[in-house]
CSV table of C-alpha atoms and ligand atoms in Angstrom, one decimal:
chain,number,residue,atom,x,y,z
O,1,MET,CA,13.9,22.9,41.9
O,2,ALA,CA,17.2,21.1,42.4
O,3,SER,CA,17.1,17.4,42.9
O,4,VAL,CA,18.1,15.8,46.2
O,5,SER,CA,19.2,12.2,46.8
O,6,MET,CA,16.5,9.9,48.4
O,7,ALA,CA,17.2,8.0,51.5
O,8,ILE,CA,16.4,4.6,50.1
O,9,ASP,CA,18.9,1.7,50.5
O,10,LEU,CA,19.6,0.7,46.8
O,11,PRO,CA,22.4,-1.4,45.2
O,12,ALA,CA,25.1,0.5,43.4
O,13,SER,CA,23.4,-0.2,40.0
O,14,LEU,CA,20.5,2.2,40.9
O,15,LYS,CA,20.4,5.8,42.0
O,16,ALA,CA,17.4,7.7,43.3
O,17,GLU,CA,16.8,11.4,43.5
O,18,ARG,CA,13.7,13.6,44.1
O,19,ASP,CA,12.8,16.8,42.3
O,20,GLY,CA,9.8,18.1,44.1
O,21,ALA,CA,6.9,15.6,43.5
O,22,VAL,CA,8.9,13.6,41.0
O,23,ALA,CA,11.1,10.6,42.2
O,24,ILE,CA,13.8,10.0,39.7
O,25,LEU,CA,15.2,6.4,39.4
O,26,ARG,CA,18.4,5.9,37.3
O,27,LEU,CA,19.8,2.6,36.1
O,28,SER,CA,23.4,3.1,36.8
O,29,ARG,CA,25.2,0.0,35.5
O,30,ALA,CA,26.4,1.5,32.1
O,31,GLU,CA,29.5,-0.8,32.1
O,32,LYS,CA,27.1,-3.8,31.7
O,33,ARG,CA,24.7,-1.8,29.5
O,34,ASN,CA,22.3,-1.7,32.4
O,35,ALA,CA,21.7,-5.4,32.2
O,36,LEU,CA,19.3,-6.4,34.9
O,37,ASP,CA,20.8,-8.6,37.5
O,38,ASP,CA,18.8,-9.9,40.5
O,39,GLU,CA,20.2,-7.3,42.8
O,40,THR,CA,19.1,-4.5,40.5
O,41,VAL,CA,15.6,-6.0,39.9
O,42,LEU,CA,15.2,-6.4,43.7
O,43,GLY,CA,16.5,-2.8,44.1
O,44,ILE,CA,13.8,-1.6,41.7
O,45,GLU,CA,11.2,-3.3,44.0
O,46,THR,CA,12.7,-1.6,47.1
O,47,PHE,CA,12.4,1.7,45.3
O,48,PHE,CA,8.9,1.3,44.2
O,49,THR,CA,7.7,0.1,47.5
O,50,SER,CA,9.5,2.8,49.6
O,51,LEU,CA,8.1,5.9,47.9
O,52,PRO,CA,7.2,8.6,50.4
O,53,SER,CA,3.8,10.1,50.1
O,54,GLU,CA,5.1,13.4,48.8
O,55,VAL,CA,6.0,11.6,45.6
O,56,LYS,CA,3.4,11.8,42.9
O,57,THR,CA,5.2,10.4,39.8
O,58,VAL,CA,8.4,8.5,39.0
O,59,LEU,CA,10.8,9.2,36.2
O,60,LEU,CA,12.9,6.1,35.2
O,61,HIS,CA,16.0,6.7,33.0
O,62,SER,CA,19.5,5.2,32.4
O,63,GLU,CA,23.2,6.1,32.4
O,64,GLY,CA,25.4,5.5,29.5
O,65,ASP,CA,24.5,4.7,25.8
O,66,HIS,CA,21.7,2.2,26.4
O,67,PHE,CA,18.5,2.2,28.4
O,68,SER,CA,18.9,-1.6,29.2
O,69,ALA,CA,20.4,-4.7,27.6
O,70,GLY,CA,17.7,-6.8,29.5
O,71,LEU,CA,18.2,-9.7,31.6
O,72,ASP,CA,21.8,-10.2,33.0
O,73,LEU,CA,22.7,-13.3,30.9
O,74,SER,CA,25.7,-14.2,33.1
O,75,GLU,CA,23.1,-15.1,35.9
O,76,LEU,CA,21.2,-17.7,33.6
O,77,LYS,CA,24.0,-20.3,33.5
O,78,GLU,CA,23.0,-22.8,36.2
O,79,ARG,CA,19.4,-22.3,36.7
O,80,ASN,CA,17.0,-25.4,36.7
O,81,VAL,CA,13.3,-25.3,35.7
O,82,THR,CA,12.0,-24.6,39.3
O,83,GLN,CA,14.5,-21.8,39.8
O,84,GLY,CA,13.5,-20.4,36.4
O,85,ILE,CA,9.9,-20.3,37.4
O,86,ALA,CA,10.8,-18.5,40.7
O,87,HIS,CA,12.9,-16.1,38.9
O,88,SER,CA,10.3,-15.1,36.3
O,89,GLY,CA,7.8,-14.7,39.2
O,90,MET,CA,10.2,-12.4,40.9
O,91,TRP,CA,10.4,-10.2,37.8
O,92,HIS,CA,6.6,-10.3,37.5
O,93,ARG,CA,6.1,-9.2,41.2
O,94,VAL,CA,8.6,-6.4,40.8
O,95,PHE,CA,7.1,-5.0,37.5
O,96,GLN,CA,3.7,-5.2,39.0
O,97,HIS,CA,4.9,-2.6,41.6
O,98,ILE,CA,5.7,-0.3,38.6
O,99,GLU,CA,2.5,-0.9,36.5
O,100,PHE,CA,0.2,-1.1,39.5
O,101,GLY,CA,2.1,0.9,42.0
O,102,LYS,CA,1.5,4.0,44.0
O,103,VAL,CA,2.1,6.5,41.1
O,104,PRO,CA,2.4,6.8,37.4
O,105,VAL,CA,5.8,6.2,35.8
O,106,VAL,CA,7.4,7.8,32.9
O,107,ALA,CA,10.4,6.1,31.3
O,108,VAL,CA,13.1,7.9,29.2
O,109,LEU,CA,14.6,5.5,26.6
O,110,HIS,CA,17.7,5.7,24.5
O,111,GLY,CA,19.9,3.1,22.8
O,112,ALA,CA,19.1,-0.4,23.3
O,113,VAL,CA,15.7,-1.1,24.9
O,114,VAL,CA,15.9,-4.9,24.5
O,115,GLY,CA,14.6,-8.0,26.0
O,116,GLY,CA,13.9,-7.5,29.7
O,117,GLY,CA,14.8,-3.8,29.1
O,118,LEU,CA,11.7,-3.6,26.8
O,119,GLU,CA,9.7,-5.4,29.4
O,120,LEU,CA,10.6,-2.9,31.9
O,121,ALA,CA,9.8,-0.1,29.5
O,122,ALA,CA,6.4,-1.7,28.9
O,123,ALA,CA,5.6,-1.8,32.5
O,124,CYS,CA,5.8,2.1,32.6
O,125,HIS,CA,2.9,4.3,31.8
O,126,VAL,CA,4.4,6.8,29.4
O,127,ARG,CA,7.6,6.2,27.3
O,128,VAL,CA,9.7,9.1,26.0
O,129,ALA,CA,12.2,7.9,23.3
O,130,GLU,CA,15.2,9.7,22.1
O,131,ARG,CA,16.0,9.0,18.4
O,132,SER,CA,18.8,6.6,19.3
O,133,ALA,CA,16.4,4.2,21.0
O,134,TYR,CA,15.6,0.8,19.5
O,135,TYR,CA,13.5,-2.0,20.4
O,136,ALA,CA,14.3,-5.8,20.2
O,137,LEU,CA,13.4,-9.2,21.7
O,138,PRO,CA,16.6,-11.1,21.3
O,139,GLU,CA,15.4,-14.0,23.6
O,140,GLY,CA,14.5,-15.9,20.4
O,141,SER,CA,18.0,-16.0,19.1
O,142,ARG,CA,19.4,-16.9,22.6
O,143,GLY,CA,17.1,-19.9,23.0
O,144,ILE,CA,15.2,-18.4,25.8
O,145,TYR,CA,11.8,-16.7,26.2
O,146,VAL,CA,10.6,-13.4,27.8
O,147,GLY,CA,10.1,-13.7,31.5
O,148,GLY,CA,9.2,-10.3,32.8
O,149,GLY,CA,5.7,-10.1,31.8
O,150,GLY,CA,6.4,-9.4,28.1
O,151,SER,CA,3.9,-11.9,26.8
O,152,VAL,CA,1.2,-10.1,28.7
O,153,ARG,CA,2.2,-6.5,28.3
O,154,LEU,CA,3.7,-6.3,24.8
O,155,PRO,CA,0.9,-7.8,22.8
O,156,ARG,CA,-1.5,-5.2,24.4
O,157,LEU,CA,0.9,-2.5,23.0
O,158,ILE,CA,2.0,-3.9,19.6
O,159,GLY,CA,-0.1,-7.0,19.0
O,160,VAL,CA,0.6,-10.7,19.1
O,161,ALA,CA,1.7,-10.8,15.5
O,162,ARG,CA,4.3,-8.1,15.7
O,163,MET,CA,5.7,-9.6,19.0
O,164,MET,CA,6.0,-13.0,17.3
O,165,ASP,CA,7.9,-11.5,14.4
O,166,MET,CA,10.3,-9.8,16.7
O,167,MET,CA,11.0,-12.9,18.6
O,168,LEU,CA,11.2,-15.3,15.5
O,169,THR,CA,13.3,-13.1,13.3
O,170,GLY,CA,15.2,-10.9,15.6
O,171,ARG,CA,13.5,-7.8,14.0
O,172,THR,CA,14.4,-4.5,15.7
O,173,TYR,CA,12.3,-1.3,15.6
O,174,SER,CA,13.6,2.3,15.8
O,175,ALA,CA,12.2,4.9,18.2
O,176,GLU,CA,10.5,6.4,15.2
O,177,GLU,CA,8.8,3.2,14.1
O,178,GLY,CA,7.9,2.5,17.7
O,179,GLN,CA,5.8,5.6,17.7
O,180,SER,CA,3.1,4.3,15.3
O,181,MET,CA,3.2,0.9,17.1
O,182,GLY,CA,2.6,2.1,20.6
O,183,LEU,CA,6.1,1.6,22.1
O,184,THR,CA,7.2,5.2,21.8
O,185,THR,CA,4.7,7.6,23.4
O,186,TYR,CA,6.8,10.7,22.7
O,187,LEU,CA,9.6,10.9,20.2
O,188,VAL,CA,12.3,13.5,21.0
O,189,GLU,CA,15.7,14.6,19.6
O,190,GLN,CA,18.9,12.9,21.2
O,191,GLY,CA,19.6,14.4,24.6
O,192,ARG,CA,16.1,15.8,25.1
O,193,GLY,CA,14.6,12.8,26.7
O,194,PHE,CA,15.3,13.6,30.3
O,195,ALA,CA,14.0,17.2,30.1
O,196,LYS,CA,10.7,16.0,28.3
O,197,GLY,CA,10.3,13.1,30.7
O,198,LEU,CA,10.6,15.4,33.7
O,199,GLU,CA,8.2,17.9,32.2
O,200,LEU,CA,5.6,15.1,31.7
O,201,ALA,CA,6.2,13.7,35.1
O,202,GLN,CA,5.7,17.1,36.7
O,203,ARG,CA,2.5,17.6,34.7
O,204,ILE,CA,1.1,14.3,35.8
O,205,ALA,CA,2.0,15.2,39.4
O,206,THR,CA,-0.5,18.0,39.2
O,207,ASN,CA,-3.5,15.7,38.6
O,208,THR,CA,-5.4,14.5,41.6
O,209,ALA,CA,-4.2,11.3,43.2
O,210,LEU,CA,-7.6,9.8,42.5
O,211,THR,CA,-7.4,10.5,38.8
O,212,ASN,CA,-4.0,9.1,38.6
O,213,PHE,CA,-5.1,5.9,40.5
O,214,ALA,CA,-8.3,5.6,38.3
O,215,VAL,CA,-6.2,6.0,35.0
O,216,THR,CA,-3.3,3.6,36.0
O,217,HIS,CA,-5.3,1.0,38.0
O,218,GLY,CA,-8.8,1.3,36.6
O,219,LEU,CA,-8.5,2.0,33.0
O,220,PRO,CA,-6.3,-1.1,32.0
O,221,ARG,CA,-8.7,-3.4,33.9
O,222,ILE,CA,-11.8,-1.8,32.6
O,223,ALA,CA,-10.4,-2.2,29.1
O,224,GLU,CA,-9.8,-5.9,29.6
O,225,SER,CA,-13.1,-6.5,31.1
O,226,GLU,CA,-16.3,-8.1,29.5
O,227,PRO,CA,-18.2,-4.8,28.3
O,228,SER,CA,-21.1,-4.9,30.6
O,229,ALA,CA,-18.8,-5.2,33.6
O,230,GLY,CA,-16.5,-2.5,32.0
O,231,TYR,CA,-19.4,0.0,31.8
O,232,ALA,CA,-20.5,-0.6,35.4
O,233,MET,CA,-16.9,-0.2,36.7
O,234,GLU,CA,-16.5,3.0,34.6
O,235,ALA,CA,-19.7,4.4,36.1
O,236,LEU,CA,-18.5,3.7,39.6
O,237,VAL,CA,-14.9,5.1,39.0
O,238,ALA,CA,-16.5,8.2,37.3
O,239,SER,CA,-18.9,8.8,40.2
O,240,ILE,CA,-16.2,8.2,42.9
O,241,ALA,CA,-13.9,10.6,41.1
O,242,GLN,CA,-16.4,13.4,40.7
O,243,ALA,CA,-17.4,13.2,44.4
O,244,ASP,CA,-13.8,13.9,45.5
O,245,SER,CA,-13.6,17.4,47.1
O,246,GLU,CA,-10.4,18.2,45.0
O,247,ALA,CA,-12.4,17.5,41.8
O,248,LYS,CA,-15.3,19.7,43.0
O,249,GLN,CA,-12.8,22.5,43.7
O,250,ARG,CA,-11.3,22.1,40.2
O,251,LEU,CA,-14.7,22.2,38.5
O,252,LYS,CA,-15.6,25.3,40.6
O,253,ASP,CA,-12.4,27.0,39.6
O,254,PHE,CA,-13.1,26.4,35.9
O,255,LEU,CA,-16.7,27.7,36.1
O,256,GLU,CA,-15.5,30.7,38.0
O,257,LYS,CA,-13.0,31.4,35.3
O,258,ARG,CA,-9.9,30.4,37.4
O,259,GLY,CA,-9.2,26.9,35.9
O,260,PRO,CA,-7.0,26.4,32.9
O,261,LYS,CA,-8.5,26.0,29.5
O,262,VAL,CA,-7.6,23.2,27.1
O,263,THR,CA,-5.1,24.5,24.5
O,264,ARG,CA,-3.3,23.1,21.4
O,265,SER,CA,0.1,21.6,22.3
V,1,1HE,C1,25.8,-7.9,29.3
V,1,1HE,C2,24.5,-7.9,28.7
V,1,1HE,C3,23.6,-8.8,29.2
V,1,1HE,C4,25.8,-6.5,27.7
V,1,1HE,N1,23.8,-9.6,30.3
V,1,1HE,N2,26.1,-8.8,30.3
V,1,1HE,N3,19.9,-9.4,26.2
V,1,1HE,C5,20.5,-9.4,25.1
V,1,1HE,O1,20.6,-10.5,24.4
V,1,1HE,C6,21.3,-8.2,24.7
V,1,1HE,C7,22.8,-8.5,24.9
V,1,1HE,N4,23.6,-7.2,24.8
V,1,1HE,C8,23.9,-6.7,23.5
V,1,1HE,O2,23.4,-7.1,22.5
V,1,1HE,C9,24.9,-5.6,23.5
V,1,1HE,O3,25.6,-5.7,24.8
V,1,1HE,C10,24.3,-4.1,23.4
V,1,1HE,C11,23.8,-3.9,22.0
V,1,1HE,C12,23.2,-3.9,24.4
V,1,1HE,C13,25.4,-3.1,23.7
V,1,1HE,O4,26.5,-3.3,22.9
V,1,1HE,P1,28.0,-2.7,23.2
V,1,1HE,O5,28.9,-3.0,22.1
V,1,1HE,O6,27.8,-1.3,23.6
V,1,1HE,O7,28.4,-3.4,24.5
V,1,1HE,P2,29.1,-4.9,24.8
V,1,1HE,O8,30.5,-4.8,24.5
V,1,1HE,O9,28.3,-5.9,24.1
V,1,1HE,O10,28.8,-5.1,26.4
V,1,1HE,C14,29.5,-4.4,27.3
V,1,1HE,C15,29.6,-5.3,28.5
V,1,1HE,O11,28.2,-5.4,29.0
V,1,1HE,C16,30.1,-6.6,28.2
V,1,1HE,O12,30.8,-7.1,29.5
V,1,1HE,P3,32.4,-7.0,29.6
V,1,1HE,O13,32.6,-7.6,31.0
V,1,1HE,O14,32.9,-7.9,28.4
V,1,1HE,O15,32.7,-5.6,29.5
V,1,1HE,C17,28.9,-7.4,28.0
V,1,1HE,O16,29.1,-8.9,28.2
V,1,1HE,C18,28.0,-6.8,29.1
V,1,1HE,N5,26.5,-7.1,28.7
V,1,1HE,N6,24.6,-7.0,27.8
V,1,1HE,C19,25.1,-9.6,30.8
V,1,1HE,N7,22.3,-8.8,28.7
V,1,1HE,C20,13.1,-11.7,32.4
V,1,1HE,S1,13.5,-12.6,31.0
V,1,1HE,C21,14.3,-11.4,29.9
V,1,1HE,C22,15.1,-12.1,29.0
V,1,1HE,C23,16.0,-11.2,28.3
V,1,1HE,O17,16.1,-10.0,28.6
V,1,1HE,S2,17.0,-11.9,27.0
V,1,1HE,C24,17.8,-10.5,26.2
V,1,1HE,C25,19.2,-10.4,26.8
C-alpha cells in the first residue's frame, strides 16, 4: 500500500506518513544531523499522543547520513540548574510516550546513533540497524550527562559497566557489535533498514492489541518486579489475554487447521 501523509501538526524537522496500520515518523533535520532541539522533541510527543486508532505500530527512521546526533547542543548554552531539570523531565515525559505509548515502535538506525539519539533508540521496542550505524555517548567528553532516560534504559540493555565505559572513555560500538550487546535487534545491509523495519512493523501490527499491550507495558514491568509479584502479574496477564475473543478465535483457527504454523525464519 502507498503511504499517505498524516494530518498531525508537526515541526519541519519531522514528517509523518501512514502505510496501512503502520505510522511512519521521519526525523527530517539532516542538515543538523537530526540533532534533537526542543521543537523536535515536543513534536515527537505530539506525534505519539495523536495516533489514530487505525495505527497499530510506529516505524521511526531518519533522513540523511545519521539517525541522530543527540541533544541539540546549541540550546544548552544558557540553561541554569532548575531549567536543566525541567528540560530533562520534558525528554523523560516524551520518551515515556514512546516506550509506554499506544503501540509498539520499531526504529531504523544508520550512521550516528549518539547521545540523546541513542536514548531515543533505546525507548523504542525493536531496533533495526544498517551496517553504518554506530553507538556512542559523547556526553562524558562534553562535560554533560545523559538526560533522556539513558541511565535507566541503557543499563537494562547493555549493563551498567558497559555504559560507564562508553561515557568515561568515549568508546563507540558498531552496529555489528551492538548486536551481541542488545542495542541492535536486527542487523541489515546498508539501505535495507527501512524495508526490514516496515516488514517487522507490519508483522507486529497483525498481533492482537492486547498482546502488544501485554508485551510492551506488562513484560518490562513484570521483569523488574520482585519475583512473587511478577508471577502473580504474569498469571493475571496470561488469563486476561486468553479470555480475549480475538485470542479464542486464533486458537480455534489453529486447532481447525486454519492458523499459521511456526516456521524457521
Ligand atoms: C549539531 C549537532 C548537535 C551536529 N547539536 N548541532 N551530541 C554530540 O556530541 C554529537 C555531535 N555531533 C557530531 O559528533 C557530528 O556532528 C556527527 C558525527 C553526528 C556528524 O558529523 P558530520 O561531519 O557529518 O557533521 P557536522 O559537520 O559535525 O555537523 C553538521 C551540522 O550539524 C553542523 O552545523 P553547521 O551549522 O555548522 O552546518 C553541526 O554544528 C550540526 N550538529 N550535531 C547541535 N548535537 C537529553 S540529554 C542528551 C545529551 C546528548 O545528546 S549529548 C550528545 C550530543
